[in-house]
PDB file of C-alpha atoms in Angstrom:
ATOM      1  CA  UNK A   1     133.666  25.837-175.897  1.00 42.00           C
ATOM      2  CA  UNK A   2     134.586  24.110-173.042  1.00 48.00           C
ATOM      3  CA  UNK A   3     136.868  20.756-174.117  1.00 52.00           C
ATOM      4  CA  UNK A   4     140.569  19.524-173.630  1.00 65.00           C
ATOM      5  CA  UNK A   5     141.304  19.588-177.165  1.00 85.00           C
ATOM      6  CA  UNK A   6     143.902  21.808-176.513  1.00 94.00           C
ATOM      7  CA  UNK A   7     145.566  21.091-173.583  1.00 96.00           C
ATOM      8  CA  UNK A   8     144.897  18.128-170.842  1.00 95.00           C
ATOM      9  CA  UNK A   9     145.443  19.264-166.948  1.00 96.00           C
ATOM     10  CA  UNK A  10     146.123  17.366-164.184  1.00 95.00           C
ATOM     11  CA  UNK A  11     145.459  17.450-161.353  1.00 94.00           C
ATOM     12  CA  UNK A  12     141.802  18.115-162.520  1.00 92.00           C
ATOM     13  CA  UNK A  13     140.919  19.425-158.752  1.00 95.00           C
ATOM     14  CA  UNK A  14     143.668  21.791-156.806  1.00 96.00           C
ATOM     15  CA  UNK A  15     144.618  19.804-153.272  1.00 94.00           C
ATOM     16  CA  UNK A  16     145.968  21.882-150.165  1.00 95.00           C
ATOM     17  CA  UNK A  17     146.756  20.065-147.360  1.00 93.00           C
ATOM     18  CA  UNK A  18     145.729  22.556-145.156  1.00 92.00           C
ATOM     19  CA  UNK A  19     147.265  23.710-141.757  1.00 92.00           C
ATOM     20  CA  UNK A  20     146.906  27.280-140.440  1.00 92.00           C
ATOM     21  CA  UNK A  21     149.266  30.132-140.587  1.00 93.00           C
ATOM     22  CA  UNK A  22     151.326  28.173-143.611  1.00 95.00           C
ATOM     23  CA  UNK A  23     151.540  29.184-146.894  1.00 95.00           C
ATOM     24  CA  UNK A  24     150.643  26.199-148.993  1.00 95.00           C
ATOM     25  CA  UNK A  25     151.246  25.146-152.993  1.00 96.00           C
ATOM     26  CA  UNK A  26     150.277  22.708-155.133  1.00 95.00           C
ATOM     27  CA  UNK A  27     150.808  22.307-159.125  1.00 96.00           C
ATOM     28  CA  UNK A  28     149.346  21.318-162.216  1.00 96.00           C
ATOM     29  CA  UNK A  29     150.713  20.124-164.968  1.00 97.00           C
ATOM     30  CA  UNK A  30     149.453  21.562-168.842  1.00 97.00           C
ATOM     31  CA  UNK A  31     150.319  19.278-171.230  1.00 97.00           C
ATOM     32  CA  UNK A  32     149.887  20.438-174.998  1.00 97.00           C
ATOM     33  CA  UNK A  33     148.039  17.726-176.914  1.00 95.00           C
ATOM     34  CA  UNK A  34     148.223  19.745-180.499  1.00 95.00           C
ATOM     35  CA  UNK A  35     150.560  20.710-183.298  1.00 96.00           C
ATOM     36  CA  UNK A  36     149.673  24.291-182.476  1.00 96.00           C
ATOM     37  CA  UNK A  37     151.166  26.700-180.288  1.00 97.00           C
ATOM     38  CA  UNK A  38     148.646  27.412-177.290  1.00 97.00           C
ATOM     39  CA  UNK A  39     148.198  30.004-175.014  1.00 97.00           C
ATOM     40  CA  UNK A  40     146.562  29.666-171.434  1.00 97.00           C
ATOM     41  CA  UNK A  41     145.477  32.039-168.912  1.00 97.00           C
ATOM     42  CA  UNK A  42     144.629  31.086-165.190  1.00 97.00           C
ATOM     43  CA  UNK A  43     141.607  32.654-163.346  1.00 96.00           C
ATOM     44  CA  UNK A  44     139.999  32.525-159.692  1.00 97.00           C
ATOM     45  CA  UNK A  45     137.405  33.585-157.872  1.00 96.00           C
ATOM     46  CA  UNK A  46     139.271  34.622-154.745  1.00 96.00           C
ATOM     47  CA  UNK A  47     142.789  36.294-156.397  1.00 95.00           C
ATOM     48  CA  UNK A  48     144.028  37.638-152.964  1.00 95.00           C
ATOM     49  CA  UNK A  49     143.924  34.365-151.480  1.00 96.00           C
ATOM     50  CA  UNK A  50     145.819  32.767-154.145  1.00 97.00           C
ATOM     51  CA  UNK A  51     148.782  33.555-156.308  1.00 97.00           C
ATOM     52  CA  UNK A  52     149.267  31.634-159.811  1.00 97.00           C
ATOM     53  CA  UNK A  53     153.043  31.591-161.251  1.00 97.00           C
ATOM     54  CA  UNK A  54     152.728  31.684-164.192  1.00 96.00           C
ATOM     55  CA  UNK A  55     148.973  32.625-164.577  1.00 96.00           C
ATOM     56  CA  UNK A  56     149.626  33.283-168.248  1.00 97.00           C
ATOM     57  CA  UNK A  57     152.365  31.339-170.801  1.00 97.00           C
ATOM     58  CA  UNK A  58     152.510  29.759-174.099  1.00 97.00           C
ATOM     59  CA  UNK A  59     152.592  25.871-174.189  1.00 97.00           C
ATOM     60  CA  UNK A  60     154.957  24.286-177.215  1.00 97.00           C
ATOM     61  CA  UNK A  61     153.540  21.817-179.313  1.00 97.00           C
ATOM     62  CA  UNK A  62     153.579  18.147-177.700  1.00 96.00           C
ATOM     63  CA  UNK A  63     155.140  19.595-174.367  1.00 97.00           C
ATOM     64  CA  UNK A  64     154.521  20.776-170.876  1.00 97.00           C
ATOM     65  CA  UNK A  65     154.345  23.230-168.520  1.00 96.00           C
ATOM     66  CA  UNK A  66     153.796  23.143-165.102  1.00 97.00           C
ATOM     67  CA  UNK A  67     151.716  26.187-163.231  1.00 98.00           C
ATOM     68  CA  UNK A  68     152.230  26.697-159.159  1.00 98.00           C
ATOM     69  CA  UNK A  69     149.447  27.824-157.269  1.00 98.00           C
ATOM     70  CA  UNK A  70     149.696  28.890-153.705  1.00 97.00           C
ATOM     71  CA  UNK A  71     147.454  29.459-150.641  1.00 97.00           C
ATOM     72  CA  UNK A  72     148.777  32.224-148.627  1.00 96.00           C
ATOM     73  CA  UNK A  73     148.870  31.384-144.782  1.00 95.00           C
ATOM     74  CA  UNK A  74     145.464  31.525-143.467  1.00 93.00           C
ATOM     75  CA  UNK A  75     144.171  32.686-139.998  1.00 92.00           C
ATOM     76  CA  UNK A  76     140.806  30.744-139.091  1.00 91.00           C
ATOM     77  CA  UNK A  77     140.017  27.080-140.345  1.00 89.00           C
ATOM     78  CA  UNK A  78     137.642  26.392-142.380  1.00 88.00           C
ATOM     79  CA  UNK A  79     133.988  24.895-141.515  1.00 86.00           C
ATOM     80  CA  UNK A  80     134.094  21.674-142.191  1.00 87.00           C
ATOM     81  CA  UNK A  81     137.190  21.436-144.399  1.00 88.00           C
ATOM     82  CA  UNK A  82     135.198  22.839-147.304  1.00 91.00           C
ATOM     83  CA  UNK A  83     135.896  25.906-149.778  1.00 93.00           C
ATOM     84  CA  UNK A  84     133.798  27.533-152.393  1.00 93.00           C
ATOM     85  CA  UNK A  85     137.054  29.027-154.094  1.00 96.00           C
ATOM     86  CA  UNK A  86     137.050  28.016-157.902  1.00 96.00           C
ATOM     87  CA  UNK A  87     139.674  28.132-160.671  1.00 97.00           C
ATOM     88  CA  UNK A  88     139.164  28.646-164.504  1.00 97.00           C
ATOM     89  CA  UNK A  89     142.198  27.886-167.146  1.00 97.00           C
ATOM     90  CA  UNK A  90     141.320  29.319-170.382  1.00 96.00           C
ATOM     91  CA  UNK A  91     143.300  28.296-173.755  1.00 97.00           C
ATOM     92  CA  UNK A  92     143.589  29.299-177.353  1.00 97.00           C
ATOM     93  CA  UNK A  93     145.781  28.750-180.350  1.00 96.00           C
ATOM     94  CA  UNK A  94     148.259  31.237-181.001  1.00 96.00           C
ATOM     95  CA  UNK A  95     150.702  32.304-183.845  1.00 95.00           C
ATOM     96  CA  UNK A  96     154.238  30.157-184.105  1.00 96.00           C
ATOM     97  CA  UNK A  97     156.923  31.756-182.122  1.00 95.00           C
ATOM     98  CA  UNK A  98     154.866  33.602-179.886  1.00 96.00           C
ATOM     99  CA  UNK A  99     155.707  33.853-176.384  1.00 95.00           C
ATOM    100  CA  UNK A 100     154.042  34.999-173.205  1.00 94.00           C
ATOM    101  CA  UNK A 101     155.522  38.449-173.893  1.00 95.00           C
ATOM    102  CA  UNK A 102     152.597  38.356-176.961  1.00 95.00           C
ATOM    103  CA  UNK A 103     149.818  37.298-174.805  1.00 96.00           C
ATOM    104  CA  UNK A 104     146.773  39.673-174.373  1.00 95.00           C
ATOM    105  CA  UNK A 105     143.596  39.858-172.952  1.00 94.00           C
ATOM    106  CA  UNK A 106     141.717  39.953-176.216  1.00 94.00           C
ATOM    107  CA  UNK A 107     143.218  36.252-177.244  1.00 95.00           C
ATOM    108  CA  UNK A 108     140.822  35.260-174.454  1.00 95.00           C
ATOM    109  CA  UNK A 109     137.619  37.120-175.284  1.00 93.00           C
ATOM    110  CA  UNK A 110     134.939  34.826-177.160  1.00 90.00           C
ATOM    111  CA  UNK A 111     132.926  37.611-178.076  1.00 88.00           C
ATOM    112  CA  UNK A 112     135.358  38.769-180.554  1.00 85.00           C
ATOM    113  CA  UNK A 113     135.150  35.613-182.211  1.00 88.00           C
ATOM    114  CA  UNK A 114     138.115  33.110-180.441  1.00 90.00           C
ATOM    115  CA  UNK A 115     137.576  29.720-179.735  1.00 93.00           C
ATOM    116  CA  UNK A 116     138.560  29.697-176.355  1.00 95.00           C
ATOM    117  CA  UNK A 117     138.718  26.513-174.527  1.00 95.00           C
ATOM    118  CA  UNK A 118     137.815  26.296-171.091  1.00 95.00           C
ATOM    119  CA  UNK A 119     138.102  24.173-167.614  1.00 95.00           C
ATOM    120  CA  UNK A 120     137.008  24.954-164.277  1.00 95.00           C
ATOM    121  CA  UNK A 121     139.251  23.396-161.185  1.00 96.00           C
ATOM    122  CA  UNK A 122     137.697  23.188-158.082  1.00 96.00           C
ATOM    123  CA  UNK A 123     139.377  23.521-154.349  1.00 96.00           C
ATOM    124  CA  UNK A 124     139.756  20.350-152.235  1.00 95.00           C
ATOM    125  CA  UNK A 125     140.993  21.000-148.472  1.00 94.00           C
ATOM    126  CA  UNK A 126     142.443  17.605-146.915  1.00 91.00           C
ATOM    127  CA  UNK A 127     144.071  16.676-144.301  1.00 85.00           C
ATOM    128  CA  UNK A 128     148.149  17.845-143.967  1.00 83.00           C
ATOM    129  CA  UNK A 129     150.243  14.291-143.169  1.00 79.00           C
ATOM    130  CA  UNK A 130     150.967  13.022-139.821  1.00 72.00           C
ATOM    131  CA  UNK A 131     153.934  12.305-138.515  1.00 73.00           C
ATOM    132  CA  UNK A 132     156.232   8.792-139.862  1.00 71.00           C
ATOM    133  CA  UNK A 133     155.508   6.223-137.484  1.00 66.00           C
ATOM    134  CA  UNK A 134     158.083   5.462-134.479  1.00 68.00           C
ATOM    135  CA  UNK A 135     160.702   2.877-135.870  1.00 64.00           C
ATOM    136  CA  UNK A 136     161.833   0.099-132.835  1.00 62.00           C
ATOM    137  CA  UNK A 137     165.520  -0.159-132.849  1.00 55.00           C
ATOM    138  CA  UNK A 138     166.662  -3.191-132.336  1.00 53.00           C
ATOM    139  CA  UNK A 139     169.743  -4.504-130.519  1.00 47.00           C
ATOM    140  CA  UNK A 140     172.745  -7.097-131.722  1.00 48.00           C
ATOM    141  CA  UNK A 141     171.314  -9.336-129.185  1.00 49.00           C
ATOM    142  CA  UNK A 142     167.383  -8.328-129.952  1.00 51.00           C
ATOM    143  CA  UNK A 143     165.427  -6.021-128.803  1.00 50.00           C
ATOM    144  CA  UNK A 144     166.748  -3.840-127.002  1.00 49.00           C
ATOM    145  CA  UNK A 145     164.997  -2.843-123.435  1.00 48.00           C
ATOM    146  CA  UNK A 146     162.412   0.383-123.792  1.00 50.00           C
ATOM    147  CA  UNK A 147     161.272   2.089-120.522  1.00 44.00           C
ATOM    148  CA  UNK A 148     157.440   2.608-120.888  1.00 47.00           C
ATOM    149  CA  UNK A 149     154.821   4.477-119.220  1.00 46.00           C
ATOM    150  CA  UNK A 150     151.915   2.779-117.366  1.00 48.00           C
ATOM    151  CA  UNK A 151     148.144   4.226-117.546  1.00 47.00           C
ATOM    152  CA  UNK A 152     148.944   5.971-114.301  1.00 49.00           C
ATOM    153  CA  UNK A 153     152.171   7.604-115.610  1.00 50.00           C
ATOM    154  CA  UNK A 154     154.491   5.170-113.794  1.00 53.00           C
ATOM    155  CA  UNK A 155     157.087   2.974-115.099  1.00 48.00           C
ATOM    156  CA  UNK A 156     156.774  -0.627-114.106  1.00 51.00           C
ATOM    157  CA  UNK A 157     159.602  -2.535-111.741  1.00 52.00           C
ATOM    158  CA  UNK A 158     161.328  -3.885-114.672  1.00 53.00           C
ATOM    159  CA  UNK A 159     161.648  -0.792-116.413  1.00 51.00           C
ATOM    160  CA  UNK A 160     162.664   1.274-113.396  1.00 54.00           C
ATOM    161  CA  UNK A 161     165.360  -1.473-112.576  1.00 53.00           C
ATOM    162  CA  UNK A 162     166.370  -1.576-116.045  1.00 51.00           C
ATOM    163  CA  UNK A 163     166.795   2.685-116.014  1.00 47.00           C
ATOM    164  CA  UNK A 164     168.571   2.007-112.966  1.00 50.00           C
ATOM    165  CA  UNK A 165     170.832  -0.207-114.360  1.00 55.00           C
ATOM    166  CA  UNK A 166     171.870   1.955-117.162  1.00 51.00           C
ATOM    167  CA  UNK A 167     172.528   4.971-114.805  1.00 50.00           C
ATOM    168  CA  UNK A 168     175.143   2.781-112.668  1.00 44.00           C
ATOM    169  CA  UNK A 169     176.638   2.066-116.001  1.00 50.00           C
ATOM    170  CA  UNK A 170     176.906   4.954-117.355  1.00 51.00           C
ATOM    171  CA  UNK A 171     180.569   6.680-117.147  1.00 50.00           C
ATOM    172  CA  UNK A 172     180.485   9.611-114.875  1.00 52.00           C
ATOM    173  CA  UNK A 173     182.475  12.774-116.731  1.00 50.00           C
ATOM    174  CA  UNK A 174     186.028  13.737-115.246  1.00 56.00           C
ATOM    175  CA  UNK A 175     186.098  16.631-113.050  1.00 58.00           C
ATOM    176  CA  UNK A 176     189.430  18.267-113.364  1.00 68.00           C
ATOM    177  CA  UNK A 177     189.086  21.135-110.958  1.00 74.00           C
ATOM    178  CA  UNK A 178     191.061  22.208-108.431  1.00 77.00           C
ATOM    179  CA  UNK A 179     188.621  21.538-105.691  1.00 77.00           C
ATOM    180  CA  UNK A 180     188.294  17.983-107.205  1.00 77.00           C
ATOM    181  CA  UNK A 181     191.782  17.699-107.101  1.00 80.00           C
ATOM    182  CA  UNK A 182     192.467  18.691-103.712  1.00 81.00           C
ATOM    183  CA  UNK A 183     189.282  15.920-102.559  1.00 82.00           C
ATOM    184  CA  UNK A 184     190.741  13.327-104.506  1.00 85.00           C
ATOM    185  CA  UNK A 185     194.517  14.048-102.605  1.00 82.00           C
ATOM    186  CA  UNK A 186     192.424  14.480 -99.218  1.00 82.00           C
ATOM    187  CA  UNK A 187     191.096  11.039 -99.966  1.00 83.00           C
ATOM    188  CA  UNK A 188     194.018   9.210-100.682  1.00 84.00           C
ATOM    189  CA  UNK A 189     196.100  10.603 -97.647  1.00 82.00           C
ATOM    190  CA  UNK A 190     193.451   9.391 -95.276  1.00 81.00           C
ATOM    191  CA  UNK A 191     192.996   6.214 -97.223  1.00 83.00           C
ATOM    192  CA  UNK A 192     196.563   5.320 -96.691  1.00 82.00           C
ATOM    193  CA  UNK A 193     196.027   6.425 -92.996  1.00 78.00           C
ATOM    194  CA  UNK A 194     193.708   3.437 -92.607  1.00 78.00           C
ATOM    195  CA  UNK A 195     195.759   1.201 -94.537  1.00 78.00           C
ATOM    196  CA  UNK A 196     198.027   2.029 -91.853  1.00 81.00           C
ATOM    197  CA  UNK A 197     196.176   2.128 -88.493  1.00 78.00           C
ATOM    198  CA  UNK A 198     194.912  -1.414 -89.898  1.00 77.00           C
ATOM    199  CA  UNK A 199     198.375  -2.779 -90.127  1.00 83.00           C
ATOM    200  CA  UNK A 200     199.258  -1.299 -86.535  1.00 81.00           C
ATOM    201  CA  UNK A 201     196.062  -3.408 -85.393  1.00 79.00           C
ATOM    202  CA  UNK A 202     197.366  -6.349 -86.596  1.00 81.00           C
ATOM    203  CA  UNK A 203     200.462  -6.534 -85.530  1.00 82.00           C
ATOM    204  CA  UNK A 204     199.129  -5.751 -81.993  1.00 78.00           C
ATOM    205  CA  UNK A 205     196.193  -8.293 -82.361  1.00 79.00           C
ATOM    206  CA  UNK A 206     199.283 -10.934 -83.131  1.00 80.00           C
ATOM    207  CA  UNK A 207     201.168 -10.116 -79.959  1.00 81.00           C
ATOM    208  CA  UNK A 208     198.007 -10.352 -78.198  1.00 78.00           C
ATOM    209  CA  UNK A 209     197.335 -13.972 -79.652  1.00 76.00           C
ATOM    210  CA  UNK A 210     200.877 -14.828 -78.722  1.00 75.00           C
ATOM    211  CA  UNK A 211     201.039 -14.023 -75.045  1.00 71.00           C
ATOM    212  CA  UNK A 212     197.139 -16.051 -74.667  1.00 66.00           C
ATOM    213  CA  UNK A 213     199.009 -18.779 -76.270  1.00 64.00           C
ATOM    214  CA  UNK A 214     202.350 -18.675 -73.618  1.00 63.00           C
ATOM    215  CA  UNK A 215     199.820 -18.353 -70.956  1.00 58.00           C
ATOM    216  CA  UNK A 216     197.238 -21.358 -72.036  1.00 58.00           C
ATOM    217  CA  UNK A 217     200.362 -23.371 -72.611  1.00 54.00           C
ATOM    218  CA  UNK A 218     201.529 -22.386 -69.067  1.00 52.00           C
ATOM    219  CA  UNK A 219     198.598 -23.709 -67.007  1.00 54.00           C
ATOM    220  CA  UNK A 220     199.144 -27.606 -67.200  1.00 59.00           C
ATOM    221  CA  UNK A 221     203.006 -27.407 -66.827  1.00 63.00           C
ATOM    222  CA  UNK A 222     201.935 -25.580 -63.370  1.00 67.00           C
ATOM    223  CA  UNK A 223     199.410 -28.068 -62.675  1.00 65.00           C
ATOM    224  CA  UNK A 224     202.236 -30.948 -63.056  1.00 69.00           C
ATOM    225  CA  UNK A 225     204.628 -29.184 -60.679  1.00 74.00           C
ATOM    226  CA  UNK A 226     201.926 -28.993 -58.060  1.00 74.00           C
ATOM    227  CA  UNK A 227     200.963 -33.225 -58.259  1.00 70.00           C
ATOM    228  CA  UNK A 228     204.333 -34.210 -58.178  1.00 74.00           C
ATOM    229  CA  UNK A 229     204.643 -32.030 -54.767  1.00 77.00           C
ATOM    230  CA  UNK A 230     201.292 -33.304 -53.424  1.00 74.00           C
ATOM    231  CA  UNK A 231     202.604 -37.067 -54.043  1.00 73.00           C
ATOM    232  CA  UNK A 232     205.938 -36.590 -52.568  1.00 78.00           C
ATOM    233  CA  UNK A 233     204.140 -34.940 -49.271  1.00 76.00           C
ATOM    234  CA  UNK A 234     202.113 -37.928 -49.335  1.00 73.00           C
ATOM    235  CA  UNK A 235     204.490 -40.475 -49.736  1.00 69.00           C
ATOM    236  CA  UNK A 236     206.222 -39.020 -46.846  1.00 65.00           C
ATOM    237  CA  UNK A 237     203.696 -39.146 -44.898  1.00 68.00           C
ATOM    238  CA  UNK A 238     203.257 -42.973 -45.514  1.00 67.00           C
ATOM    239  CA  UNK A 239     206.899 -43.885 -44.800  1.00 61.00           C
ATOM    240  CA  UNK A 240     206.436 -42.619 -40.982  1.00 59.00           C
ATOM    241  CA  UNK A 241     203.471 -44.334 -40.542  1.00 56.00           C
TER     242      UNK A 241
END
């Protein structure tokens, strides 16, 4: 007989999202639907390709059980998704108080009389799931700026700039060295060196601004001197004619 009196499955079709070289499981869920005790056995058509746990068990009145299956990691994909590999779970009532322990392979035969219920679970490949989706952060102030690439694998002027921008900002690590020390002592020395040499300069630049000054200031005093001889000569000059 081949019903769900006894016991109602679901998934009614075993789904492996497939992926090569990965060992892959799914489950199904047995649910009891009588006032009996029931036993279940789980069959396939390819056994070294799959393994059942448990492949046999006793399901309590108006409760579950839940049956793993797994694929074990395989080599080649398949053509065109699609596999032949089939699955029968077989059921029968059993005495109260029995356990899997009690379970043979007699309880199953329906020659010897058993109703034995029956349901065949086919293999569905699909497609493993991709990765989540990129979330955009965003910034207290909005979004914040995202360098992308151009079709020609270049990033654009504002996105260079802004790159640039964040390298100039970016705190340079301490270098506590020796040799870094010694630079950084080199450094200053000659640093106050300059400092120096540019005071020197301007005290000397002063001087020279000074002594113009004397000498500008010099000229028309000079100048004066030499009229007031010229107009004494002159007057002189007049007097004896």
């Amino acid at each position: 007989m081949i019903t769900d009196e006894l016991l109602s499955i679901e998934p009614q079709e075993l789904q492996f999202p497939f992926e090569l070289k990965k060992q892959i499981s799914c489950s199904l869920q047995l649910r009891n639907k009588s006032d009996n005790y029931v036993a279940f056995k789980v069959k396939t058509t390819n056994p070294k390709k799959y393994c059942v746990r448990p492949n046999t068990g006793v399901v309590l009145p108006r409760l579950s059980c839940d049956v793993i299956v797994t694929m074990q990691a395989q080599k080649e994909m398949p053509l065109d998704m699609q596999c032949k590999d089939k699955f029968l779970l077989q059921s029968v009532i059993t005495s109260p108080g029995a356990t899997a322990k009690d379970i043979t392979p007699e309880m199953f035969n329906k020659e010897a009389g058993h109703e034995v219920e029956e349901c065949k679970l086919r293999v569905v490949y699909v497609a493993p799931p991709g990765p989540p989706s990129p979330v955009r952060e965003e910034s207290e102030e909005g979004s914040s700026p995202r360098a992308s690439v151009s079709d020609n694998g270049n990033f654009s002027t504002s996105e260079q700039s802004a790159v640039s921008r964040s390298n100039v900002q970016r705190p340079q690590p301490e270098d506590n060295s020796p040799e870094a020390k010694a630079l950084i002592s080199k450094l200053t020395e000659e640093k106050n060196s300059a400092v120096q040499q540019n005071r020197q300069l301007q005290k000397e630049l002063e001087l020279l601004r000074h002594h113009s000054s004397r000498s500008r200031g010099g000229i028309p005093f000079i100048y004066t001197i030499l009229v007031a001889l010229v107009g004494i000569i002159l007057g002189y000059l007049m007097k004896r004619t």
